[in-house]
PDB file of C-alpha atoms in Angstrom:
ATOM      1  CA  MET B  28     118.116 109.713 110.924  1.00 82.00           C
ATOM      2  CA  ARG B  29     119.461 106.604 108.640  1.00 89.00           C
ATOM      3  CA  ILE B  30     117.004 104.082 108.591  1.00 91.00           C
ATOM      4  CA  ALA B  31     117.767 100.498 107.218  1.00 94.00           C
ATOM      5  CA  LEU B  32     115.190  97.895 106.053  1.00 96.00           C
ATOM      6  CA  VAL B  33     116.228  94.252 105.037  1.00 97.00           C
ATOM      7  CA  GLU B  34     113.253  92.970 102.981  1.00 96.00           C
ATOM      8  CA  LEU B  35     113.561  89.088 102.687  1.00 96.00           C
ATOM      9  CA  GLY B  36     111.213  88.725  99.607  1.00 91.00           C
ATOM     10  CA  ASN B  37     110.360  85.991  97.288  1.00 90.00           C
ATOM     11  CA  THR B  38     112.901  86.836  94.115  1.00 88.00           C
ATOM     12  CA  GLY B  39     115.503  87.919  96.510  1.00 90.00           C
ATOM     13  CA  ILE B  40     116.673  89.873  99.680  1.00 95.00           C
ATOM     14  CA  HIS B  41     116.668  93.719  99.437  1.00 95.00           C
ATOM     15  CA  LEU B  42     118.512  96.225 101.417  1.00 96.00           C
ATOM     16  CA  ASN B  43     117.350  99.676 101.055  1.00 94.00           C
ATOM     17  CA  ILE B  44     118.788 102.354 103.259  1.00 93.00           C
ATOM     18  CA  SER B  45     116.944 106.020 103.737  1.00 89.00           C
ATOM     19  CA  ALA B  46     119.111 108.927 105.026  1.00 82.00           C
ATOM     20  CA  ALA B  47     117.946 112.436 104.591  1.00 74.00           C
ATOM     21  CA  GLY B  48     115.997 112.138 101.576  1.00 71.00           C
ATOM     22  CA  ARG B  49     118.580 109.943  99.980  1.00 79.00           C
ATOM     23  CA  SER B  50     118.397 106.203  99.386  1.00 82.00           C
ATOM     24  CA  HIS B  51     120.975 103.269  98.896  1.00 87.00           C
ATOM     25  CA  THR B  52     119.813  99.933  97.773  1.00 91.00           C
ATOM     26  CA  ARG B  53     121.321  96.533  97.119  1.00 93.00           C
ATOM     27  CA  CYS B  54     119.708  93.264  96.036  1.00 92.00           C
ATOM     28  CA  GLN B  55     120.968  89.611  95.535  1.00 92.00           C
ATOM     29  CA  HIS B  56     118.337  87.446  93.622  1.00 90.00           C
ATOM     30  CA  LEU B  57     117.851  84.061  95.368  1.00 89.00           C
ATOM     31  CA  ASN B  58     114.404  82.348  93.888  1.00 85.00           C
ATOM     32  CA  LEU B  59     113.132  81.831  97.225  1.00 91.00           C
ATOM     33  CA  GLY B  60     109.615  81.298  96.326  1.00 88.00           C
ATOM     34  CA  ALA B  61     110.238  79.015  93.705  1.00 87.00           C
ATOM     35  CA  SER B  62     112.370  76.830  96.374  1.00 90.00           C
ATOM     36  CA  VAL B  63     109.557  77.017  98.278  1.00 92.00           C
ATOM     37  CA  SER B  64     107.068  75.884  95.811  1.00 89.00           C
ATOM     38  CA  SER B  65     109.132  73.194  94.801  1.00 90.00           C
ATOM     39  CA  HIS B  66     110.076  71.387  98.186  1.00 93.00           C
ATOM     40  CA  GLY B  67     107.376  72.883 100.270  1.00 93.00           C
ATOM     41  CA  SER B  68     110.158  74.374 102.742  1.00 95.00           C
ATOM     42  CA  PHE B  69     113.745  76.104 102.509  1.00 96.00           C
ATOM     43  CA  VAL B  70     116.360  73.639 101.914  1.00 95.00           C
ATOM     44  CA  GLU B  71     120.005  73.760 103.314  1.00 95.00           C
ATOM     45  CA  GLU B  72     121.381  76.098 100.430  1.00 95.00           C
ATOM     46  CA  ASP B  73     118.682  78.569 100.863  1.00 95.00           C
ATOM     47  CA  ILE B  74     119.410  78.864 104.660  1.00 96.00           C
ATOM     48  CA  ALA B  75     122.808  79.272 104.000  1.00 96.00           C
ATOM     49  CA  ALA B  76     122.594  82.021 101.453  1.00 96.00           C
ATOM     50  CA  MET B  77     119.848  83.829 103.251  1.00 96.00           C
ATOM     51  CA  THR B  78     122.267  83.646 106.628  1.00 97.00           C
ATOM     52  CA  ALA B  79     125.601  85.373 104.281  1.00 97.00           C
ATOM     53  CA  LEU B  80     123.601  87.734 102.720  1.00 97.00           C
ATOM     54  CA  VAL B  81     121.723  89.140 105.386  1.00 97.00           C
ATOM     55  CA  THR B  82     124.917  89.053 107.617  1.00 97.00           C
ATOM     56  CA  GLU B  83     126.690  90.825 104.518  1.00 97.00           C
ATOM     57  CA  PHE B  84     124.022  93.620 104.522  1.00 97.00           C
ATOM     58  CA  MET B  85     124.275  94.093 108.664  1.00 97.00           C
ATOM     59  CA  THR B  86     127.980  94.683 107.526  1.00 96.00           C
ATOM     60  CA  ALA B  87     126.860  97.538 105.374  1.00 94.00           C
ATOM     61  CA  ILE B  88     124.179  98.832 107.806  1.00 95.00           C
ATOM     62  CA  LYS B  89     126.731  99.330 110.421  1.00 95.00           C
ATOM     63  CA  VAL B  90     129.126 101.246 108.027  1.00 94.00           C
ATOM     64  CA  HIS B  91     126.568 103.488 106.957  1.00 92.00           C
ATOM     65  CA  ASN B  92     125.876 103.957 110.866  1.00 93.00           C
ATOM     66  CA  CYS B  93     121.891 103.251 110.514  1.00 91.00           C
ATOM     67  CA  GLN B  94     120.014 104.045 113.724  1.00 89.00           C
ATOM     68  CA  ARG B  95     117.050 102.045 112.933  1.00 90.00           C
ATOM     69  CA  VAL B  96     117.427  98.651 111.343  1.00 93.00           C
ATOM     70  CA  PHE B  97     114.114  96.759 110.349  1.00 92.00           C
ATOM     71  CA  GLY B  98     113.583  93.308 108.589  1.00 96.00           C
ATOM     72  CA  VAL B  99     110.629  91.724 106.781  1.00 97.00           C
ATOM     73  CA  ALA B 100     109.851  88.891 105.043  1.00 96.00           C
ATOM     74  CA  THR B 101     107.070  87.669 102.863  1.00 94.00           C
ATOM     75  CA  GLU B 102     105.065  84.986 101.122  1.00 92.00           C
ATOM     76  CA  SER B 103     107.621  82.318 100.986  1.00 93.00           C
ATOM     77  CA  PHE B 104     108.166  82.554 104.675  1.00 96.00           C
ATOM     78  CA  ARG B 105     104.527  82.426 105.379  1.00 95.00           C
ATOM     79  CA  LEU B 106     104.430  79.138 102.819  1.00 93.00           C
ATOM     80  CA  ALA B 107     107.419  77.169 103.835  1.00 95.00           C
ATOM     81  CA  ALA B 108     107.154  74.603 106.405  1.00 96.00           C
ATOM     82  CA  ASN B 109     110.198  75.826 108.050  1.00 96.00           C
ATOM     83  CA  GLY B 110     109.514  79.744 107.771  1.00 96.00           C
ATOM     84  CA  ARG B 111     109.389  80.712 111.173  1.00 97.00           C
ATOM     85  CA  ALA B 112     112.445  78.388 112.135  1.00 97.00           C
ATOM     86  CA  VAL B 113     114.480  79.992 109.256  1.00 97.00           C
ATOM     87  CA  ALA B 114     113.336  83.347 110.210  1.00 97.00           C
ATOM     88  CA  ALA B 115     114.561  82.914 113.579  1.00 97.00           C
ATOM     89  CA  HIS B 116     117.552  81.401 112.798  1.00 98.00           C
ATOM     90  CA  VAL B 117     118.751  84.168 110.201  1.00 97.00           C
ATOM     91  CA  GLU B 118     117.565  86.383 113.018  1.00 97.00           C
ATOM     92  CA  ARG B 119     119.867  84.872 115.516  1.00 97.00           C
ATOM     93  CA  GLU B 120     122.867  84.505 113.602  1.00 97.00           C
ATOM     94  CA  THR B 121     122.770  87.770 112.178  1.00 97.00           C
ATOM     95  CA  GLY B 122     121.210  90.300 114.694  1.00 96.00           C
ATOM     96  CA  CYS B 123     118.724  91.434 112.210  1.00 96.00           C
ATOM     97  CA  GLN B 124     115.201  91.663 113.656  1.00 95.00           C
ATOM     98  CA  ILE B 125     112.567  89.946 111.435  1.00 97.00           C
ATOM     99  CA  ARG B 126     109.082  90.224 111.148  1.00 96.00           C
ATOM    100  CA  ILE B 127     107.028  87.912 108.930  1.00 97.00           C
ATOM    101  CA  LEU B 128     104.363  90.334 107.498  1.00 96.00           C
ATOM    102  CA  THR B 129     100.601  88.965 107.325  1.00 96.00           C
ATOM    103  CA  PRO B 130      99.290  88.819 104.146  1.00 94.00           C
ATOM    104  CA  GLU B 131      96.769  91.809 105.595  1.00 94.00           C
ATOM    105  CA  GLU B 132      99.763  93.971 106.658  1.00 95.00           C
ATOM    106  CA  GLU B 133     101.600  93.420 102.999  1.00 95.00           C
ATOM    107  CA  ASN B 134      98.850  94.675 101.449  1.00 95.00           C
ATOM    108  CA  SER B 135      97.996  97.341 103.991  1.00 95.00           C
ATOM    109  CA  LEU B 136     101.626  98.751 103.300  1.00 95.00           C
ATOM    110  CA  ASN B 137     101.344  98.494  99.710  1.00 95.00           C
ATOM    111  CA  TRP B 138      98.114 100.373  99.677  1.00 94.00           C
ATOM    112  CA  GLN B 139      99.478 103.012 101.658  1.00 93.00           C
ATOM    113  CA  ALA B 140     102.468 103.523  99.409  1.00 93.00           C
ATOM    114  CA  ALA B 141      99.896 103.656  96.382  1.00 92.00           C
ATOM    115  CA  ALA B 142      97.165 105.515  97.594  1.00 89.00           C
ATOM    116  CA  SER B 143      99.786 108.305  98.522  1.00 86.00           C
ATOM    117  CA  SER B 144     100.586 108.640  94.903  1.00 77.00           C
ATOM    118  CA  ALA B 145      96.926 108.598  93.448  1.00 72.00           C
ATOM    119  CA  ALA B 146      95.736 110.944  96.057  1.00 63.00           C
ATOM    120  CA  THR B 147      93.643 112.773  93.096  1.00 65.00           C
ATOM    121  CA  LEU B 148      91.671 109.456  92.540  1.00 70.00           C
ATOM    122  CA  ASP B 149      88.043 109.104  94.491  1.00 79.00           C
ATOM    123  CA  GLN B 150      88.345 105.369  94.208  1.00 85.00           C
ATOM    124  CA  LEU B 151      91.493 103.355  94.032  1.00 90.00           C
ATOM    125  CA  THR B 152      92.116  99.457  93.347  1.00 92.00           C
ATOM    126  CA  VAL B 153      95.786  98.522  94.072  1.00 94.00           C
ATOM    127  CA  LEU B 154      97.158  95.384  92.435  1.00 96.00           C
ATOM    128  CA  SER B 155     100.574  94.187  93.659  1.00 96.00           C
ATOM    129  CA  LEU B 156     101.967  91.029  91.727  1.00 95.00           C
ATOM    130  CA  ASN B 157     105.298  90.154  93.036  1.00 91.00           C
ATOM    131  CA  GLY B 158     107.112  86.481  93.520  1.00 88.00           C
ATOM    132  CA  GLY B 159     104.532  85.069  96.105  1.00 89.00           C
ATOM    133  CA  THR B 160     101.167  86.784  96.083  1.00 93.00           C
ATOM    134  CA  LEU B 161      98.640  88.340  94.007  1.00 95.00           C
ATOM    135  CA  GLY B 162      97.320  91.412  96.513  1.00 95.00           C
ATOM    136  CA  ILE B 163      94.335  93.483  95.685  1.00 95.00           C
ATOM    137  CA  THR B 164      92.893  96.102  97.780  1.00 94.00           C
ATOM    138  CA  GLN B 165      90.254  98.671  97.093  1.00 91.00           C
ATOM    139  CA  GLY B 166      88.870 101.688  98.779  1.00 90.00           C
ATOM    140  CA  PRO B 167      88.902 105.509  98.781  1.00 89.00           C
ATOM    141  CA  ALA B 168      92.603 106.720  97.845  1.00 85.00           C
ATOM    142  CA  ASN B 169      92.341 109.410 100.522  1.00 86.00           C
ATOM    143  CA  SER B 170      92.139 106.633 103.140  1.00 87.00           C
ATOM    144  CA  THR B 171      94.924 104.974 104.894  1.00 86.00           C
ATOM    145  CA  THR B 172      93.494 101.976 105.000  1.00 90.00           C
ATOM    146  CA  PRO B 173      91.682  99.891 102.041  1.00 92.00           C
ATOM    147  CA  VAL B 174      87.858  98.996 102.516  1.00 91.00           C
ATOM    148  CA  SER B 175      89.091  95.417 100.847  1.00 91.00           C
ATOM    149  CA  SER B 176      91.758  93.394 101.271  1.00 93.00           C
ATOM    150  CA  HIS B 177      92.648  89.979  99.475  1.00 94.00           C
ATOM    151  CA  SER B 178      95.748  88.375  98.923  1.00 94.00           C
ATOM    152  CA  PHE B 179      96.058  84.862  96.877  1.00 93.00           C
ATOM    153  CA  PRO B 180      98.758  82.560  96.494  1.00 90.00           C
ATOM    154  CA  LEU B 181      99.418  83.280  92.913  1.00 92.00           C
ATOM    155  CA  GLY B 182     102.968  84.907  92.600  1.00 92.00           C
ATOM    156  CA  VAL B 183     105.230  84.308  89.651  1.00 93.00           C
ATOM    157  CA  ASN B 184     107.767  82.659  91.592  1.00 89.00           C
ATOM    158  CA  ILE B 185     105.357  80.490  93.259  1.00 89.00           C
ATOM    159  CA  LEU B 186     103.464  79.339  90.061  1.00 92.00           C
ATOM    160  CA  ALA B 187     106.372  78.902  87.728  1.00 90.00           C
ATOM    161  CA  PRO B 188     108.022  75.527  88.584  1.00 89.00           C
ATOM    162  CA  ARG B 189     104.730  74.119  87.904  1.00 87.00           C
ATOM    163  CA  THR B 190     103.852  75.868  84.814  1.00 90.00           C
ATOM    164  CA  THR B 191     107.096  77.190  83.345  1.00 88.00           C
ATOM    165  CA  PRO B 192     109.830  75.217  84.313  1.00 81.00           C
ATOM    166  CA  ASP B 193     111.811  75.750  80.888  1.00 84.00           C
ATOM    167  CA  GLY B 194     110.791  79.425  80.502  1.00 84.00           C
ATOM    168  CA  TYR B 195     108.118  78.675  78.056  1.00 89.00           C
ATOM    169  CA  LEU B 196     104.105  78.741  78.981  1.00 92.00           C
ATOM    170  CA  PRO B 197     102.016  76.280  76.588  1.00 91.00           C
ATOM    171  CA  ALA B 198      98.659  77.387  75.409  1.00 92.00           C
ATOM    172  CA  PRO B 199      96.812  74.650  77.494  1.00 94.00           C
ATOM    173  CA  THR B 200      98.734  75.460  80.530  1.00 94.00           C
ATOM    174  CA  ARG B 201      97.861  79.565  79.977  1.00 95.00           C
ATOM    175  CA  ILE B 202      94.439  78.287  79.591  1.00 95.00           C
ATOM    176  CA  ARG B 203      94.046  76.637  82.672  1.00 96.00           C
ATOM    177  CA  ILE B 204      95.903  78.715  84.400  1.00 96.00           C
ATOM    178  CA  GLU B 205      93.640  81.913  83.422  1.00 96.00           C
ATOM    179  CA  ARG B 206      90.574  79.884  83.987  1.00 96.00           C
ATOM    180  CA  HIS B 207      91.850  79.246  87.787  1.00 94.00           C
ATOM    181  CA  ILE B 208      92.583  82.776  88.364  1.00 94.00           C
ATOM    182  CA  GLY B 209      89.306  83.831  86.797  1.00 93.00           C
ATOM    183  CA  GLU B 210      87.426  81.456  89.172  1.00 92.00           C
ATOM    184  CA  THR B 211      89.274  82.238  92.200  1.00 91.00           C
ATOM    185  CA  LEU B 212      88.851  86.195  91.771  1.00 90.00           C
ATOM    186  CA  LYS B 213      85.011  85.528  90.898  1.00 84.00           C
ATOM    187  CA  SER B 214      84.502  84.271  94.222  1.00 78.00           C
ATOM    188  CA  GLU B 215      85.735  87.260  95.923  1.00 80.00           C
ATOM    189  CA  PHE B 216      85.008  90.091  93.353  1.00 75.00           C
ATOM    190  CA  GLY B 217      81.530  88.581  91.741  1.00 64.00           C
ATOM    191  CA  THR B 218      80.515  90.493  88.679  1.00 60.00           C
ATOM    192  CA  PRO B 219      83.192  92.758  87.230  1.00 56.00           C
ATOM    193  CA  LYS B 220      82.652  96.526  87.838  1.00 64.00           C
ATOM    194  CA  SER B 221      84.762  99.940  85.869  1.00 60.00           C
ATOM    195  CA  VAL B 222      87.741 100.551  88.284  1.00 72.00           C
ATOM    196  CA  GLN B 223      90.595 102.645  88.444  1.00 85.00           C
ATOM    197  CA  VAL B 224      93.949 100.320  88.940  1.00 92.00           C
ATOM    198  CA  ALA B 225      97.530 100.687  90.057  1.00 93.00           C
ATOM    199  CA  LEU B 226      99.932  98.238  89.651  1.00 94.00           C
ATOM    200  CA  LEU B 227     102.882  97.408  91.962  1.00 94.00           C
ATOM    201  CA  GLY B 228     105.628  94.896  91.518  1.00 94.00           C
ATOM    202  CA  GLU B 229     108.680  94.526  89.595  1.00 92.00           C
ATOM    203  CA  MET B 230     106.877  92.271  87.206  1.00 93.00           C
ATOM    204  CA  SER B 231     104.653  94.925  86.432  1.00 95.00           C
ATOM    205  CA  GLU B 232     107.613  97.355  86.076  1.00 94.00           C
ATOM    206  CA  GLY B 233     108.940  94.975  83.348  1.00 93.00           C
ATOM    207  CA  LEU B 234     106.086  94.531  81.508  1.00 94.00           C
ATOM    208  CA  ALA B 235     105.527  98.029  81.037  1.00 94.00           C
ATOM    209  CA  THR B 236     108.872  98.973  80.023  1.00 94.00           C
ATOM    210  CA  LEU B 237     109.056  95.794  77.412  1.00 93.00           C
ATOM    211  CA  ILE B 238     105.751  97.067  76.115  1.00 93.00           C
ATOM    212  CA  HIS B 239     106.937 100.645  76.226  1.00 93.00           C
ATOM    213  CA  THR B 240     109.907  99.908  74.457  1.00 92.00           C
ATOM    214  CA  MET B 241     108.573  97.562  71.520  1.00 88.00           C
ATOM    215  CA  ARG B 242     105.787 100.186  70.583  1.00 86.00           C
ATOM    216  CA  ARG B 243     107.992 103.258  70.932  1.00 85.00           C
ATOM    217  CA  SER B 244     111.615 101.973  70.002  1.00 83.00           C
ATOM    218  CA  GLU B 245     112.616 103.489  73.029  1.00 86.00           C
ATOM    219  CA  VAL B 246     113.492 102.349  76.988  1.00 87.00           C
ATOM    220  CA  PRO B 247     111.475 104.778  78.915  1.00 90.00           C
ATOM    221  CA  GLU B 248     113.751 106.547  81.588  1.00 88.00           C
ATOM    222  CA  ASN B 249     110.619 106.606  84.020  1.00 90.00           C
ATOM    223  CA  VAL B 250     108.300 103.479  84.523  1.00 92.00           C
ATOM    224  CA  THR B 251     106.146 105.180  86.717  1.00 92.00           C
ATOM    225  CA  GLY B 252     102.675 106.298  85.310  1.00 92.00           C
ATOM    226  CA  LEU B 253     103.133 103.686  82.278  1.00 94.00           C
ATOM    227  CA  THR B 254      99.904 102.181  81.458  1.00 92.00           C
ATOM    228  CA  LEU B 255      99.140  98.595  80.612  1.00 93.00           C
ATOM    229  CA  ASP B 256      95.957  97.093  78.975  1.00 93.00           C
ATOM    230  CA  CYS B 257      94.961  93.885  78.311  1.00 95.00           C
ATOM    231  CA  ALA B 258      95.251  94.192  74.812  1.00 95.00           C
ATOM    232  CA  ASP B 259      98.832  94.953  74.868  1.00 94.00           C
ATOM    233  CA  LEU B 260      99.293  91.954  77.401  1.00 96.00           C
ATOM    234  CA  GLY B 261      97.703  89.844  75.043  1.00 96.00           C
ATOM    235  CA  HIS B 262      99.815  90.473  71.979  1.00 94.00           C
ATOM    236  CA  LEU B 263     102.805  90.001  74.383  1.00 93.00           C
ATOM    237  CA  ILE B 264     101.498  86.838  75.399  1.00 94.00           C
ATOM    238  CA  LYS B 265     101.101  85.631  71.479  1.00 93.00           C
ATOM    239  CA  THR B 266     104.787  86.995  70.777  1.00 91.00           C
ATOM    240  CA  PHE B 267     106.268  85.345  73.482  1.00 91.00           C
ATOM    241  CA  GLU B 268     104.220  81.773  72.460  1.00 87.00           C
ATOM    242  CA  ASP B 269     106.400  82.271  69.239  1.00 82.00           C
ATOM    243  CA  MET B 270     109.895  83.129  70.426  1.00 87.00           C
ATOM    244  CA  SER B 271     112.442  81.598  71.559  1.00 86.00           C
ATOM    245  CA  LEU B 272     114.106  81.990  74.769  1.00 87.00           C
ATOM    246  CA  ARG B 273     117.213  83.264  73.307  1.00 88.00           C
ATOM    247  CA  ALA B 274     115.292  85.829  70.875  1.00 90.00           C
ATOM    248  CA  ARG B 275     113.325  86.859  74.134  1.00 89.00           C
ATOM    249  CA  LEU B 276     116.458  87.871  75.895  1.00 89.00           C
ATOM    250  CA  ALA B 277     117.349  89.858  72.702  1.00 88.00           C
ATOM    251  CA  LEU B 278     114.421  92.205  73.050  1.00 87.00           C
ATOM    252  CA  PRO B 279     115.477  95.465  73.910  1.00 83.00           C
ATOM    253  CA  GLY B 280     114.218  96.819  77.540  1.00 81.00           C
ATOM    254  CA  ILE B 281     113.901  93.278  78.731  1.00 87.00           C
ATOM    255  CA  CYS B 282     115.166  92.106  82.169  1.00 84.00           C
ATOM    256  CA  PRO B 283     117.284  88.696  81.508  1.00 87.00           C
ATOM    257  CA  ARG B 284     116.372  87.687  85.155  1.00 86.00           C
ATOM    258  CA  ARG B 285     112.886  88.297  84.872  1.00 88.00           C
ATOM    259  CA  ALA B 286     112.516  87.029  81.133  1.00 89.00           C
ATOM    260  CA  PRO B 287     111.780  83.293  81.619  1.00 91.00           C
ATOM    261  CA  HIS B 288     108.932  84.064  83.735  1.00 92.00           C
ATOM    262  CA  MET B 289     107.324  87.303  81.723  1.00 93.00           C
ATOM    263  CA  PRO B 290     104.896  85.079  79.737  1.00 94.00           C
ATOM    264  CA  LEU B 291     103.401  83.718  83.111  1.00 96.00           C
ATOM    265  CA  GLY B 292     103.389  87.201  84.682  1.00 96.00           C
ATOM    266  CA  ALA B 293     101.538  88.729  81.564  1.00 96.00           C
ATOM    267  CA  THR B 294      98.905  85.802  81.919  1.00 97.00           C
ATOM    268  CA  ILE B 295      98.465  86.595  85.679  1.00 97.00           C
ATOM    269  CA  LEU B 296      97.995  90.380  85.443  1.00 97.00           C
ATOM    270  CA  ARG B 297      95.783  90.252  82.106  1.00 97.00           C
ATOM    271  CA  GLN B 298      93.571  87.554  83.857  1.00 96.00           C
ATOM    272  CA  ALA B 299      93.134  89.533  86.967  1.00 95.00           C
ATOM    273  CA  LEU B 300      92.734  92.735  85.373  1.00 94.00           C
ATOM    274  CA  ARG B 301      89.690  91.184  83.704  1.00 93.00           C
ATOM    275  CA  SER B 302      88.402  89.703  86.735  1.00 91.00           C
ATOM    276  CA  ILE B 303      88.168  93.056  88.593  1.00 90.00           C
ATOM    277  CA  GLY B 304      86.781  94.716  85.601  1.00 88.00           C
ATOM    278  CA  ALA B 305      89.790  96.674  84.353  1.00 90.00           C
ATOM    279  CA  ASN B 306      90.996  97.336  80.886  1.00 90.00           C
ATOM    280  CA  THR B 307      93.889  99.561  81.644  1.00 92.00           C
ATOM    281  CA  ALA B 308      96.091 100.033  84.690  1.00 94.00           C
ATOM    282  CA  THR B 309      98.826 102.563  85.698  1.00 94.00           C
ATOM    283  CA  VAL B 310     102.220 101.413  87.071  1.00 95.00           C
ATOM    284  CA  ARG B 311     103.831 102.748  90.314  1.00 93.00           C
ATOM    285  CA  THR B 312     107.161 102.074  91.577  1.00 92.00           C
ATOM    286  CA  VAL B 313     106.370 101.932  95.171  1.00 92.00           C
ATOM    287  CA  GLY B 314     105.629  99.242  97.552  1.00 91.00           C
ATOM    288  CA  LEU B 315     105.716  98.335 101.189  1.00 91.00           C
ATOM    289  CA  LYS B 316     109.477  99.757 101.835  1.00 91.00           C
ATOM    290  CA  ASP B 317     107.907 103.103 100.966  1.00 91.00           C
ATOM    291  CA  SER B 318     105.525 102.993 103.882  1.00 92.00           C
ATOM    292  CA  ILE B 319     107.672 101.317 106.225  1.00 90.00           C
ATOM    293  CA  PHE B 320     110.220 104.296 105.825  1.00 89.00           C
ATOM    294  CA  ARG B 321     107.281 106.673 105.893  1.00 87.00           C
ATOM    295  CA  LYS B 322     106.263 104.927 109.434  1.00 86.00           C
ATOM    296  CA  LEU B 323     109.720 104.819 111.123  1.00 80.00           C
ATOM    297  CA  ALA B 324     110.557 108.174 109.995  1.00 78.00           C
ATOM    298  CA  ILE B 325     107.330 109.574 112.026  1.00 81.00           C
ATOM    299  CA  GLU B 326     107.857 107.631 114.869  1.00 79.00           C
ATOM    300  CA  ALA B 327     111.359 108.906 115.183  1.00 72.00           C
ATOM    301  CA  LYS B 328     110.456 112.603 115.286  1.00 75.00           C
ATOM    302  CA  ALA B 329     107.357 111.535 117.372  1.00 75.00           C
ATOM    303  CA  ALA B 330     110.200 110.171 120.025  1.00 67.00           C
TER     304      ALA B 330
END
């Protein structure tokens, strides 16, 4: 069975098609989270771009003859004052049914994807950093649901317009961000404890790729299993402070689209790891799409 997932995320819109174990992926960067952070709602340009892109994706879905089509939206739609109205508009114009996931649903899907790839661990903490949220879930790795689930509006694209509008993160601003994250997480997690952490999200993948490349002078073939630690992130933050954006773009292994926000992403990740008592974490290249595809495939077989 061919299954299509349209994901309206905070940094762009993704199309994922799964058929007989093979996948087809397309993505368009729209920076929706930053737009909502700046204006409080989606502006006309956002709505027009979303509608046109989802229409294009629906045409591709028909070409691939997909039997199931599922659309999801995340934090930018939850934060935008007109989020539900825009989702309804896009659904009406394109014919793609869109569900705005709750923070708990998004965390649960990320947990299931990470836990299925870390079944050998007893206890697991999943830290998911994306454009809109910082999600943290904890529990036994063999459980389909986490014991605790927390979602914070501390995503890279949400914070960037107010902290790094030109791609630079001044030291005073970084210190304020670290203090804010530390105080926010302390109220939920209390005294830090030693935990094993799986990192999800494109920013984590990008940072791990860059650190690995700078350390070993080669771009890794596979990001899954790479580790990040607080010392590496701290060194990277310091490197970015003394480097122009043009020089940053020349670094081997860096993604040009993520480059302006990487100092902020590294700061969020390092402080989050510190706050939950972790010094190192392992990158996993899975996410909510993997859990959704698995769930839809099971439902199709049951039917």
